[in-house]
Short mmCIF file of N, CA and C in Angstrom, two decimals:
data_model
loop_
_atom_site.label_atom_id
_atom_site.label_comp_id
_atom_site.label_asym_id
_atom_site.label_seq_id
_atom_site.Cartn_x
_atom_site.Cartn_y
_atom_site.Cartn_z
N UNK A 1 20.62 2.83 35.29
CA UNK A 1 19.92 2.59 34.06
C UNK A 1 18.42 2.63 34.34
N UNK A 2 17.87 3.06 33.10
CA UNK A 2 16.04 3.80 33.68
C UNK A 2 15.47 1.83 33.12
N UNK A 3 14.28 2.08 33.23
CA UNK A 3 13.81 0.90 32.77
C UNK A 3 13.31 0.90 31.35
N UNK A 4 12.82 2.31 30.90
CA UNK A 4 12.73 2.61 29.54
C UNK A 4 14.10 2.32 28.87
N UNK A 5 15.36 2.53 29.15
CA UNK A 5 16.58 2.29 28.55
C UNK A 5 16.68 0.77 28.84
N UNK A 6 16.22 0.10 29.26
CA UNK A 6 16.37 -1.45 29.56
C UNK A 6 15.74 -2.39 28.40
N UNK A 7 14.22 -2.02 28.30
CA UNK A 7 13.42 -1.97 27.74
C UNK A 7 14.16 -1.76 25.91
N UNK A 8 14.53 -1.13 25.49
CA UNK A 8 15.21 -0.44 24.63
C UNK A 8 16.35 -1.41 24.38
N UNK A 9 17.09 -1.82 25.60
CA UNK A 9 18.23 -2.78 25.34
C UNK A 9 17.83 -4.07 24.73
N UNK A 10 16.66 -4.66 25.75
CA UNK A 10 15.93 -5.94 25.27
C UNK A 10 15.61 -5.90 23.86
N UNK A 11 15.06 -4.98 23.52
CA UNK A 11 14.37 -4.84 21.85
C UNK A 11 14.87 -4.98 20.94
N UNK A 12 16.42 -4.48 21.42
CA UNK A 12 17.70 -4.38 20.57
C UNK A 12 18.01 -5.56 20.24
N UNK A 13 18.34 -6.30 21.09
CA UNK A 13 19.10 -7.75 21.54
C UNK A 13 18.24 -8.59 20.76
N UNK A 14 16.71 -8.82 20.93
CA UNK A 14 15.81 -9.40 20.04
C UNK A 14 15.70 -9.39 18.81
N UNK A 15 15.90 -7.95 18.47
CA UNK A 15 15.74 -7.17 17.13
C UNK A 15 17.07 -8.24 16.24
N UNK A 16 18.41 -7.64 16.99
CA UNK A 16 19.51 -8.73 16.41
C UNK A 16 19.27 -10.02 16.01
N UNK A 17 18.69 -11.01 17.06
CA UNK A 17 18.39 -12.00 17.63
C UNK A 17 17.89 -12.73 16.08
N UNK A 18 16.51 -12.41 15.77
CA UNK A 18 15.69 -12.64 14.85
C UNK A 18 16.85 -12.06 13.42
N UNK A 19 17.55 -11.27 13.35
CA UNK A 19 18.30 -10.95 12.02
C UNK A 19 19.14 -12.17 12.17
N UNK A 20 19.70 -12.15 13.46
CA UNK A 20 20.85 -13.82 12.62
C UNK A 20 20.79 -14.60 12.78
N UNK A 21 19.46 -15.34 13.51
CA UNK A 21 18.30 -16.25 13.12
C UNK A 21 17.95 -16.67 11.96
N UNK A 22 17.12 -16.02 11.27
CA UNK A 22 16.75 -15.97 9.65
C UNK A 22 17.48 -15.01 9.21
N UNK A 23 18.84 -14.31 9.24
CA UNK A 23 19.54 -13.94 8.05
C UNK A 23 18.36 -12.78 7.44
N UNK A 24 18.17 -11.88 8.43
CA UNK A 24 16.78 -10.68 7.44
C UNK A 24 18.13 -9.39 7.74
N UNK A 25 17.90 -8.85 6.64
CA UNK A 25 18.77 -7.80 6.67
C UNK A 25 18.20 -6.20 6.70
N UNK A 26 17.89 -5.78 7.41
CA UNK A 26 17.07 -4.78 8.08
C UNK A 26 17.79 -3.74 7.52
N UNK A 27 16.96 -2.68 6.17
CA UNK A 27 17.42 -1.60 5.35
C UNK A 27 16.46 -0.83 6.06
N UNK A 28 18.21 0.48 6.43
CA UNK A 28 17.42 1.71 7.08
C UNK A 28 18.51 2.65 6.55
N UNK A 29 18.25 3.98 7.15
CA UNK A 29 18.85 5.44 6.63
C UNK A 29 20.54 4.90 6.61
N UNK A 30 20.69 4.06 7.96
CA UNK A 30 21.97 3.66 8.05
C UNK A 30 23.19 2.65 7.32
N UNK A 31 22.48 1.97 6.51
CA UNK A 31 23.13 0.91 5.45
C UNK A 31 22.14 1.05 4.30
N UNK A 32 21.85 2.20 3.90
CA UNK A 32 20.93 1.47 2.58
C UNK A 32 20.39 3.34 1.77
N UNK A 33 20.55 3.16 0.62
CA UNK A 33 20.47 4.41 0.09
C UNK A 33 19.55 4.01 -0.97
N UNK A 34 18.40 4.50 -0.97
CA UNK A 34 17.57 4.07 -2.09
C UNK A 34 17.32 5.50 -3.09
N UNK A 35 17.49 5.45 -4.70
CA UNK A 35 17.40 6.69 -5.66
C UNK A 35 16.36 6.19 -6.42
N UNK A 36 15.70 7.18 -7.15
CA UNK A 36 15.31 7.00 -8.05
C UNK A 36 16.07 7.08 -9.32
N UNK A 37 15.54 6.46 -10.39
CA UNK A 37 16.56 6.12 -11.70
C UNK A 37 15.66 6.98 -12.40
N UNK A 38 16.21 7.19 -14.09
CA UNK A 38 15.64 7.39 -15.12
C UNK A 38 14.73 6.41 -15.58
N UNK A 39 13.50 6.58 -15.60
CA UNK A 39 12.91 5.37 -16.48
C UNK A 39 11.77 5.18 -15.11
N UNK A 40 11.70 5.93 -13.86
CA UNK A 40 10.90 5.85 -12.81
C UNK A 40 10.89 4.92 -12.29
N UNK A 41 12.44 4.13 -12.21
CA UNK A 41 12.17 2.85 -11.14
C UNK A 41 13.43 3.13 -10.18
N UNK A 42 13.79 2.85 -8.99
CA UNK A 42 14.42 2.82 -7.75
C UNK A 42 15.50 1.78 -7.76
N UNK A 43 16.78 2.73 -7.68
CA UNK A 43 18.04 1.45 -7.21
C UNK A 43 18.28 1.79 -5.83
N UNK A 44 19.31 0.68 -5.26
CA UNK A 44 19.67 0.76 -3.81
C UNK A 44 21.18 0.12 -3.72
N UNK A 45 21.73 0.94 -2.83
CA UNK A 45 23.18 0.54 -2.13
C UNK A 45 23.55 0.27 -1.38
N UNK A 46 23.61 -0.64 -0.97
CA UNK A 46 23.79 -1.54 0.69
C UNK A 46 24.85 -2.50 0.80
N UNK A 47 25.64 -2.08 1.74
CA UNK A 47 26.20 -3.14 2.28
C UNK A 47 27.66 -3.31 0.84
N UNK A 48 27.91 -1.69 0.24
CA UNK A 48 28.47 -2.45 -0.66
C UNK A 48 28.47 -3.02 -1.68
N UNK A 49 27.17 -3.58 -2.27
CA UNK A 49 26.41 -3.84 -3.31
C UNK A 49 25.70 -2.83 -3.83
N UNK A 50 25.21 -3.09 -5.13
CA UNK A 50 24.59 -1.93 -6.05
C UNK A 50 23.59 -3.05 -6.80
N UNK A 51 22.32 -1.89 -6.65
CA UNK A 51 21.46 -2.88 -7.24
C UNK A 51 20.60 -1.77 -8.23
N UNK A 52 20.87 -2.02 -9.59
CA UNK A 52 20.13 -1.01 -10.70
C UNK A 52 18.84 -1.13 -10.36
N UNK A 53 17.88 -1.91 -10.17
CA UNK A 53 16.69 -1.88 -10.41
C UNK A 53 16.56 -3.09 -8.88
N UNK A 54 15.14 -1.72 -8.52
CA UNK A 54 14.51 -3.12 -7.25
C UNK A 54 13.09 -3.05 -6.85
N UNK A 55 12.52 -3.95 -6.26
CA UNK A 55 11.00 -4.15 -6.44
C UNK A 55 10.82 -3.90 -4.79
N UNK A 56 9.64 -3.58 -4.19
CA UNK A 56 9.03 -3.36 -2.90
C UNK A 56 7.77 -4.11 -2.63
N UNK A 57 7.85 -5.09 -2.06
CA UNK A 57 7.06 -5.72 -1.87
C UNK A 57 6.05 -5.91 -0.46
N UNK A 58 4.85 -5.04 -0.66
CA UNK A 58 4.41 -4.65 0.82
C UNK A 58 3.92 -6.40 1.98
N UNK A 59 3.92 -6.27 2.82
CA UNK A 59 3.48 -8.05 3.67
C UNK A 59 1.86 -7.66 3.68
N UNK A 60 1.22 -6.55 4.17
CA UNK A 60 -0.02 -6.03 4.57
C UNK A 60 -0.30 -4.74 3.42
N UNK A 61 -0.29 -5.27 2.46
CA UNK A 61 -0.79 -3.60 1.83
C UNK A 61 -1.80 -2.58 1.27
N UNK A 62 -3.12 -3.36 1.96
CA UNK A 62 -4.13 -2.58 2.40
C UNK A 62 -4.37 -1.96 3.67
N UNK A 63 -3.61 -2.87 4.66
CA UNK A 63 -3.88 -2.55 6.40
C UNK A 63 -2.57 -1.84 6.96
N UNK A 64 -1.34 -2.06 6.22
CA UNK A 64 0.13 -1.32 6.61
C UNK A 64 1.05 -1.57 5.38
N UNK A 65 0.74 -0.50 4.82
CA UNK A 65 1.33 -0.55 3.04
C UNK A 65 2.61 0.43 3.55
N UNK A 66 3.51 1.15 4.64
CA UNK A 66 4.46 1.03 4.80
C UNK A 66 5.36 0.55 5.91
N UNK A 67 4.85 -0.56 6.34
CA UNK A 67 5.44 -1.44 7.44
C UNK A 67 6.01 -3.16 6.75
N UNK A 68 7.21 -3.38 6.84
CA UNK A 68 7.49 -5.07 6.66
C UNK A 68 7.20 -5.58 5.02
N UNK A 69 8.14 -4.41 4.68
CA UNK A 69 8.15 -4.63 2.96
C UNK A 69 9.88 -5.09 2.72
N UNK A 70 9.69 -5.95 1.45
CA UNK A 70 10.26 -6.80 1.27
C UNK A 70 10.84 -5.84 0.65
N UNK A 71 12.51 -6.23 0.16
CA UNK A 71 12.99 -5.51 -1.21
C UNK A 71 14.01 -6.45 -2.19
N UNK A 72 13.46 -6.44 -3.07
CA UNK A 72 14.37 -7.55 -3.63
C UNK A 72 14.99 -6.83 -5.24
N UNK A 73 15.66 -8.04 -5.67
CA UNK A 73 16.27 -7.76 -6.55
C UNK A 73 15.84 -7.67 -7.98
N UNK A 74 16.06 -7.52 -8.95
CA UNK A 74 15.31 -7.95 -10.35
C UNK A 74 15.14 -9.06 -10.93
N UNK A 75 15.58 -10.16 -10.23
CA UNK A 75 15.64 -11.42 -10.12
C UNK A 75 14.71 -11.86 -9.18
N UNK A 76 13.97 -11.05 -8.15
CA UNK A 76 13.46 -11.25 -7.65
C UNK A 76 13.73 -12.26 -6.02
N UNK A 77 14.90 -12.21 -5.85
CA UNK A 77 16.02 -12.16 -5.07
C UNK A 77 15.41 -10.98 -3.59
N UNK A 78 15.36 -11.70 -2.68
CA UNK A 78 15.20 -10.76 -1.06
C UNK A 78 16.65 -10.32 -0.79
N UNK A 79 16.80 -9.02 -1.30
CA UNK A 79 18.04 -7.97 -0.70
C UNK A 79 18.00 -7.32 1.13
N UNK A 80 16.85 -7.63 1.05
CA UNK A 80 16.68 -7.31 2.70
C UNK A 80 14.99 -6.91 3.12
N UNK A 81 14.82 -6.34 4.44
CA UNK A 81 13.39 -5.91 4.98
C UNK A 81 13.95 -4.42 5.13
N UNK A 82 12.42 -3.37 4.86
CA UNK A 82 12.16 -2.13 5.90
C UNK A 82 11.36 -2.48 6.56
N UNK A 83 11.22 -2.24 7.81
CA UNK A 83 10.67 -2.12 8.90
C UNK A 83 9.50 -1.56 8.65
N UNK A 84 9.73 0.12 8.41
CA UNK A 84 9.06 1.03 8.48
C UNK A 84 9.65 2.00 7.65
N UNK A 85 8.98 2.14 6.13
CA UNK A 85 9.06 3.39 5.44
C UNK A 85 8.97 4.49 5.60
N UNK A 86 8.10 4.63 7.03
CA UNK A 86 7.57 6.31 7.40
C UNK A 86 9.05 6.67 8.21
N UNK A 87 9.52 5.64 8.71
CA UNK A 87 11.14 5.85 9.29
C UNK A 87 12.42 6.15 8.63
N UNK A 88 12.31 6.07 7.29
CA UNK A 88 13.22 6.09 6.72
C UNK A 88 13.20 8.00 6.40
N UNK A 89 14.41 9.05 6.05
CA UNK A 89 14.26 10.10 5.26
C UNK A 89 14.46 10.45 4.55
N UNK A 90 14.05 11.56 4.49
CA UNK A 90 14.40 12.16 2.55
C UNK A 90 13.66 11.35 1.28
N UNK A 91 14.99 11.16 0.76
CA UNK A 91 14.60 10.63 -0.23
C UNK A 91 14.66 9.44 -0.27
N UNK A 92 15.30 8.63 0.54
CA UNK A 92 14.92 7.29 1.06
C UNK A 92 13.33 6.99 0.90
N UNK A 93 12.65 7.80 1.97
CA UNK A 93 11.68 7.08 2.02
C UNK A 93 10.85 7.59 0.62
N UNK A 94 11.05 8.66 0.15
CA UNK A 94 10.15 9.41 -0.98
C UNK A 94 9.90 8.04 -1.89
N UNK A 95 11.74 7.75 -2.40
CA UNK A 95 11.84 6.89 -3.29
C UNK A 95 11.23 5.42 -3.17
N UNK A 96 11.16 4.75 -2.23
CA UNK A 96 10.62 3.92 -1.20
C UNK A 96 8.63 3.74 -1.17
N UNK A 97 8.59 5.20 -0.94
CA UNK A 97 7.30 5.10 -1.19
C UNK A 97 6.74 5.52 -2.81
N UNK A 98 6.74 6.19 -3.08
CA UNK A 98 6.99 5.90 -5.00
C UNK A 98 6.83 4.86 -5.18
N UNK A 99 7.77 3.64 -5.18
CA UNK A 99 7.78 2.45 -5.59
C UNK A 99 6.84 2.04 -5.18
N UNK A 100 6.57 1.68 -3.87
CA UNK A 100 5.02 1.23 -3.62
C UNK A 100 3.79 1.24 -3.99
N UNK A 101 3.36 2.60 -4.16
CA UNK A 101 2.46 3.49 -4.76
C UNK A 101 2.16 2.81 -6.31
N UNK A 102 3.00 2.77 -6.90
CA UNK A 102 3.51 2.12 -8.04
C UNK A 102 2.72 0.27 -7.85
N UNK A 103 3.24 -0.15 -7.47
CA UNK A 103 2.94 -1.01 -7.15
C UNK A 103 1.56 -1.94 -6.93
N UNK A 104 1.32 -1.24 -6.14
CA UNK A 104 0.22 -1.13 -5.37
C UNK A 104 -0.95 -0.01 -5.67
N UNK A 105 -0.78 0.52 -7.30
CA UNK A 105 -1.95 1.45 -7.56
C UNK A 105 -3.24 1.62 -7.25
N UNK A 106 -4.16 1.97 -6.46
CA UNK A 106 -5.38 2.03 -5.68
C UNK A 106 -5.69 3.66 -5.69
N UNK A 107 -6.49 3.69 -6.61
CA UNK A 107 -7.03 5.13 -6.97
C UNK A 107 -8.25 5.02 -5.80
N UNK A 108 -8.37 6.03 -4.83
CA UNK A 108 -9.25 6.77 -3.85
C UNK A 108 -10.30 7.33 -4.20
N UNK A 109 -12.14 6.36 -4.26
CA UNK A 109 -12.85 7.42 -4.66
C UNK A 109 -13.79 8.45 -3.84
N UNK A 110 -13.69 9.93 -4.28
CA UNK A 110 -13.75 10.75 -3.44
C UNK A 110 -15.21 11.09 -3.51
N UNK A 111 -15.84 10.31 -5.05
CA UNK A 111 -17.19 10.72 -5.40
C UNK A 111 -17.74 9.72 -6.14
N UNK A 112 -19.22 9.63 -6.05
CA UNK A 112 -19.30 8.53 -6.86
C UNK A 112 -20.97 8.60 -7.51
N UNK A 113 -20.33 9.53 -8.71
CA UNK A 113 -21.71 10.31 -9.88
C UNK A 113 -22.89 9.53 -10.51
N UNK A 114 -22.58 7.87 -10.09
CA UNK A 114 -23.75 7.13 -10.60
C UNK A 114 -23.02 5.63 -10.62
N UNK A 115 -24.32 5.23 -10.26
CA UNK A 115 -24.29 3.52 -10.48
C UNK A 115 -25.27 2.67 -11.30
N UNK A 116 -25.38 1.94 -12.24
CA UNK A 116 -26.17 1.18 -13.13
C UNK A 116 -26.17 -0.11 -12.86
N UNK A 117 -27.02 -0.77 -12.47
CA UNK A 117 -27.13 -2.17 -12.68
C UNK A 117 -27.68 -2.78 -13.87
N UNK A 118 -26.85 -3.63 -14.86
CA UNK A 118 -27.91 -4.12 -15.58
C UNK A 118 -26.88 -5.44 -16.31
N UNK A 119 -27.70 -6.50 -16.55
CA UNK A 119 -27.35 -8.25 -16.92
C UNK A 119 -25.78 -8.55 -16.04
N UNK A 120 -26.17 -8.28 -14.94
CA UNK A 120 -25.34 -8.79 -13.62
C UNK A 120 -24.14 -7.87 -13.28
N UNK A 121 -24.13 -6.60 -13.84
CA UNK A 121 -22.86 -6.02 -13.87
C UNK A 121 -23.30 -4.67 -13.46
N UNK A 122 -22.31 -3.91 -12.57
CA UNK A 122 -23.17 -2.38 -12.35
C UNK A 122 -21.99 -1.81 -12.76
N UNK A 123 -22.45 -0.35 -13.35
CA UNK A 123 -21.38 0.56 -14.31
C UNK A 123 -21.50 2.06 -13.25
N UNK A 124 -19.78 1.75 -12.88
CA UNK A 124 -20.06 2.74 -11.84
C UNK A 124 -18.60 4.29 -12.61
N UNK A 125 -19.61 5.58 -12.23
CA UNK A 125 -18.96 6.77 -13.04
C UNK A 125 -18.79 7.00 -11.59
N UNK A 126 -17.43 7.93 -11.15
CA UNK A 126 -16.79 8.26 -10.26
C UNK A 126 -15.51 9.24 -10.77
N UNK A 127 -15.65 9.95 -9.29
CA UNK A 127 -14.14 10.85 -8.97
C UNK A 127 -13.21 10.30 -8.24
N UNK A 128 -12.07 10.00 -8.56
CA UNK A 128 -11.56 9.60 -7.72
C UNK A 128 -10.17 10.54 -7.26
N UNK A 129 -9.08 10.31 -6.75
CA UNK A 129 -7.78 11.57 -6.44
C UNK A 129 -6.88 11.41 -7.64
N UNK A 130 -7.31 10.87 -9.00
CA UNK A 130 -6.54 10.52 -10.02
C UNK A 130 -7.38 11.47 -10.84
N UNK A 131 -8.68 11.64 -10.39
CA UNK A 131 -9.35 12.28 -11.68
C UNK A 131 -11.02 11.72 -11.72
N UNK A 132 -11.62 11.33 -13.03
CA UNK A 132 -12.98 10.88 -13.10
C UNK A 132 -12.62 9.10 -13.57
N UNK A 133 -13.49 8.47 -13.28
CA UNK A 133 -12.45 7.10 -13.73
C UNK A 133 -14.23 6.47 -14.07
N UNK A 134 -14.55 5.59 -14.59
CA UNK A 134 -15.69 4.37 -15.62
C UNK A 134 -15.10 3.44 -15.38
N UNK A 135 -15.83 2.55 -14.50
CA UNK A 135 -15.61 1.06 -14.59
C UNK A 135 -16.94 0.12 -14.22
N UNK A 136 -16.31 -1.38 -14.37
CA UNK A 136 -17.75 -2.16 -14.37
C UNK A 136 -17.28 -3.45 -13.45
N UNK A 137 -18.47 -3.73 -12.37
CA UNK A 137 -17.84 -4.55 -11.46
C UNK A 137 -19.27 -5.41 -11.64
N UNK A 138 -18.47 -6.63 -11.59
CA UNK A 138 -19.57 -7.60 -11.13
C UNK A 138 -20.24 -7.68 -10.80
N UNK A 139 -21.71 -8.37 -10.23
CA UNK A 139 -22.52 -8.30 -9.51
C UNK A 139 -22.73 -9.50 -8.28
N UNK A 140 -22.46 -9.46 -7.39
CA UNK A 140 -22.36 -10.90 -6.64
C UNK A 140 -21.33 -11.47 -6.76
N UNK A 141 -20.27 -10.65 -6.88
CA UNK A 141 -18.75 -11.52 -6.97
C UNK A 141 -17.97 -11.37 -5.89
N UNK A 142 -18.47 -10.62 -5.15
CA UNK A 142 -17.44 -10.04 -3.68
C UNK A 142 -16.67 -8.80 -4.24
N UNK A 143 -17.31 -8.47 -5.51
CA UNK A 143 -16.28 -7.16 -6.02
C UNK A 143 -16.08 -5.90 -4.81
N UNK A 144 -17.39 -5.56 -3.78
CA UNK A 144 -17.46 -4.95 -2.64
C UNK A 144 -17.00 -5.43 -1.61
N UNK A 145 -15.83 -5.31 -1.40
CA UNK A 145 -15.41 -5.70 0.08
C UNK A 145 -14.89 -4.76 1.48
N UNK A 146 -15.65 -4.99 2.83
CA UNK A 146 -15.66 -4.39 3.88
C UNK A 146 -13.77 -4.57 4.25
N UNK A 147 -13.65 -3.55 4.54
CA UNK A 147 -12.23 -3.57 5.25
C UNK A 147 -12.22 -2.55 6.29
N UNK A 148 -12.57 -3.04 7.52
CA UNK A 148 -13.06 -2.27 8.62
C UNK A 148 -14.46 -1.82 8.68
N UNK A 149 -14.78 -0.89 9.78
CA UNK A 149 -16.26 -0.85 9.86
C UNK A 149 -16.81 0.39 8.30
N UNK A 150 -15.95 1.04 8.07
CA UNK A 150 -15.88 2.32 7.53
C UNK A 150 -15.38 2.20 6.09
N UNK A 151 -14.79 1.34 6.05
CA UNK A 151 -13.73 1.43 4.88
C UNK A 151 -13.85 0.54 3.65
N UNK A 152 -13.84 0.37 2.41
CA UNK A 152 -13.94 -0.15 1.31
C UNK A 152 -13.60 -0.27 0.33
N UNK A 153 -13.35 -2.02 -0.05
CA UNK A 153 -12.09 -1.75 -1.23
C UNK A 153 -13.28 -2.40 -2.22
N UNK A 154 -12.94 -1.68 -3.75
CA UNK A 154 -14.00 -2.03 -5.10
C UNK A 154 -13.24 -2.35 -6.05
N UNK A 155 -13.51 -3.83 -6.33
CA UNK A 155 -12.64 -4.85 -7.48
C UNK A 155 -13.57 -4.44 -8.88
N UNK A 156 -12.77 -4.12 -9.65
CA UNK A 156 -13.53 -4.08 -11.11
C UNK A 156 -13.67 -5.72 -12.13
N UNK A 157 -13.73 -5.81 -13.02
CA UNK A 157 -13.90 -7.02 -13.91
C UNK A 157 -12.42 -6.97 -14.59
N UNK A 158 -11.67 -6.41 -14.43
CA UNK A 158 -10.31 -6.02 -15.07
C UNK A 158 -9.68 -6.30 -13.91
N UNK A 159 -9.79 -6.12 -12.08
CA UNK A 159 -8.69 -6.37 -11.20
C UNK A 159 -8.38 -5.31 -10.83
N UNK A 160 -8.82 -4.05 -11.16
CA UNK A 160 -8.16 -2.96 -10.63
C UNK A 160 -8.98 -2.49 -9.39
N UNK A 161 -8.39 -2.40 -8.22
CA UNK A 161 -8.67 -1.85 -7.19
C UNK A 161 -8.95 -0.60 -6.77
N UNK A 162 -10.09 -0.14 -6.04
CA UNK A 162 -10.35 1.28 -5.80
C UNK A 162 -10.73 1.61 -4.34
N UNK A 163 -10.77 2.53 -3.88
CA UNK A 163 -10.94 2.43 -2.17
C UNK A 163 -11.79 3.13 -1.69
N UNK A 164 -12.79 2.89 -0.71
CA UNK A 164 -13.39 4.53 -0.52
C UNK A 164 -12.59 4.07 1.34
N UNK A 165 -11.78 5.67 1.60
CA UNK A 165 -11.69 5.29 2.77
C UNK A 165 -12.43 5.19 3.80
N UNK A 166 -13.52 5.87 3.75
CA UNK A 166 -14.48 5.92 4.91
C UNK A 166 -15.86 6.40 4.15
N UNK A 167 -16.38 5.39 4.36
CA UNK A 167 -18.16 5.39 3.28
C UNK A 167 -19.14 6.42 4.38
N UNK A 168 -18.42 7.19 5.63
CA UNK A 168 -19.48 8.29 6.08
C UNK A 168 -19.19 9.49 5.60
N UNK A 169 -18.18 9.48 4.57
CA UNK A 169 -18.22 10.79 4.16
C UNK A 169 -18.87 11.11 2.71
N UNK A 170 -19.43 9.69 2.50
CA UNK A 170 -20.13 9.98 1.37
C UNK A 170 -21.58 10.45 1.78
N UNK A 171 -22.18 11.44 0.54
CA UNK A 171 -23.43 12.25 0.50
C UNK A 171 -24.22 11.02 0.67
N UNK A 172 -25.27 10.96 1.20
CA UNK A 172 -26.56 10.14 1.40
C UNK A 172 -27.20 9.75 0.22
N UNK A 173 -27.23 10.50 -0.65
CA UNK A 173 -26.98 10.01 -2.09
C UNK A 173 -26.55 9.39 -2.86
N UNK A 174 -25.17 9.44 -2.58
CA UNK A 174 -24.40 8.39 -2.80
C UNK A 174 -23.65 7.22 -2.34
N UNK A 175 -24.56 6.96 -1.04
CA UNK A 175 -24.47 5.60 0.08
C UNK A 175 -25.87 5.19 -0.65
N UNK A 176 -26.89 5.65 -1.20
CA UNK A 176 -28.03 5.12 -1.77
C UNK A 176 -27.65 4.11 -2.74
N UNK A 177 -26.79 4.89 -3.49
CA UNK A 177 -26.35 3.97 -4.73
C UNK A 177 -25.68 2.97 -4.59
N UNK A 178 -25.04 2.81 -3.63
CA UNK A 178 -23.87 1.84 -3.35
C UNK A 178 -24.59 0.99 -2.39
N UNK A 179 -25.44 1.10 -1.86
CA UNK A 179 -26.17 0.36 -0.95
C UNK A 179 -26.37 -1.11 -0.83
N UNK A 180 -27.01 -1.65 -2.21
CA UNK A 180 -26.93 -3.17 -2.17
C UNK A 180 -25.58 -3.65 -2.17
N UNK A 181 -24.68 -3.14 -2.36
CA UNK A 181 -23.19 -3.81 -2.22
C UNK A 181 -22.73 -3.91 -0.78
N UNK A 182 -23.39 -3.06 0.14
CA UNK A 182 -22.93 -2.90 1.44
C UNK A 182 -23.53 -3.76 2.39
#
C-alpha cells in the first residue's frame, strides 16, 4: 500500500467518522439526483425520498459559494450537505448551481459610467454582466466593502449586492470615482 492510498484511507474513515457523529448526510453524484422543475426551482432524490422543491444554502458565499452548502427542504428542514458543487456532474451540478445563483444574486460590475455624491448618498450608473443597472448607496454606511486586497462588494440602500471582482481592472477613471469609498 503507497502512502498516498493510506492517506486516502484515513480521509475516508474521518470523512465517515464526522457523518455518524452529527448525522450530515453527504449529497453527491452517488445518492442524490438533483432536476430542475417547471416554475425554475430544483427537486432532489435521495436515499429514496423525493423532495418537490429545495433550497441551497451556501456556509461562505462570497469566499466559497460552491463549497459546504446546505440543502434543505421546503420546510426548511436539512436534507443533507454538498461538499463541493464543482464535484458534482451534469446536471447535478448545473441544477445545483442555478439554485445558488438564484439565491445569492450578485450582479458583477464590469463598468462603472458615473458616480454622484449628493445629501449623503452617491448615485452610481454602471455595467454590470446583467446589463446597465442605477442604484444609490449610502454614504458612510460601510456600503463599500474590501473583500481581499482586490476585490469588492457594493451594498445599495435596497440590500442588493454588487461585486467588482478585481478594482485593477478598472480604467483610472473609474478608480477616480470610486475612490473615496476605497
Amino acid at each position: 500500500m503507497t502512502e498516498q492510498t493510506e492517506i486516502k484511507d484515513i480521509l475516508k474513515e474521518q470523512e465517515e467518522t464526522v457523518e455518524a457523529m452529527f448525522g450530515i448526510n453527504f449529497l453527491n453524484d452517488e445518492n442524490a439526483a438533483f432536476r430542475r422543475t417547471d416554475g425554475g426551482f430544483v427537486s432532489l432524490e435521495t436515499n429514496g425520498a423525493f423532495y418537490g422543491r429545495i433550497d441551497c444554502y451556501c456556509a461562505f458565499p462570497h469566499t466559497a459559494p460552491y463549497e459546504l452548502i446546505s440543502v434543505r427542504d421546503s420546510d426548511g428542514k436539512e436534507i443533507g450537505m454538498i461538499e463541493n458543487a464543482e464535484k458534482l456532474s451534469g446536471e447535478n451540478r448545473e441544477a445545483v448551481k442555478e439554485q445558488i445563483s438564484r439565491r445569492y444574486f450578485m450582479p458583477v460590475i464590469k463598468r462603472i459610467e458615473s458616480v454622484k455624491e449628493e445629501y449623503g448618498y452617491s448615485y452610481w450608473e454602471t455595467v454590470t454582466d446583467r446589463g446597465k443597472c442605477r442604484f444609490t448607496v449610502a454614504a458612510g454606511a460601510d456600503s463599500v466593502t474590501r473583500i481581499g486586497e482586490n476585490r469588492i462588494f457594493v451594498s445599495d440602500i435596497d440590500g442588493n449586492k454588487f461585486e467588482i471582482e478585481d478594482i485593477r481592472r478598472l480604467k483610472p477613471k473609474e478608480l477616480k470615482m470610486i475612490d473615496v469609498f476605497l
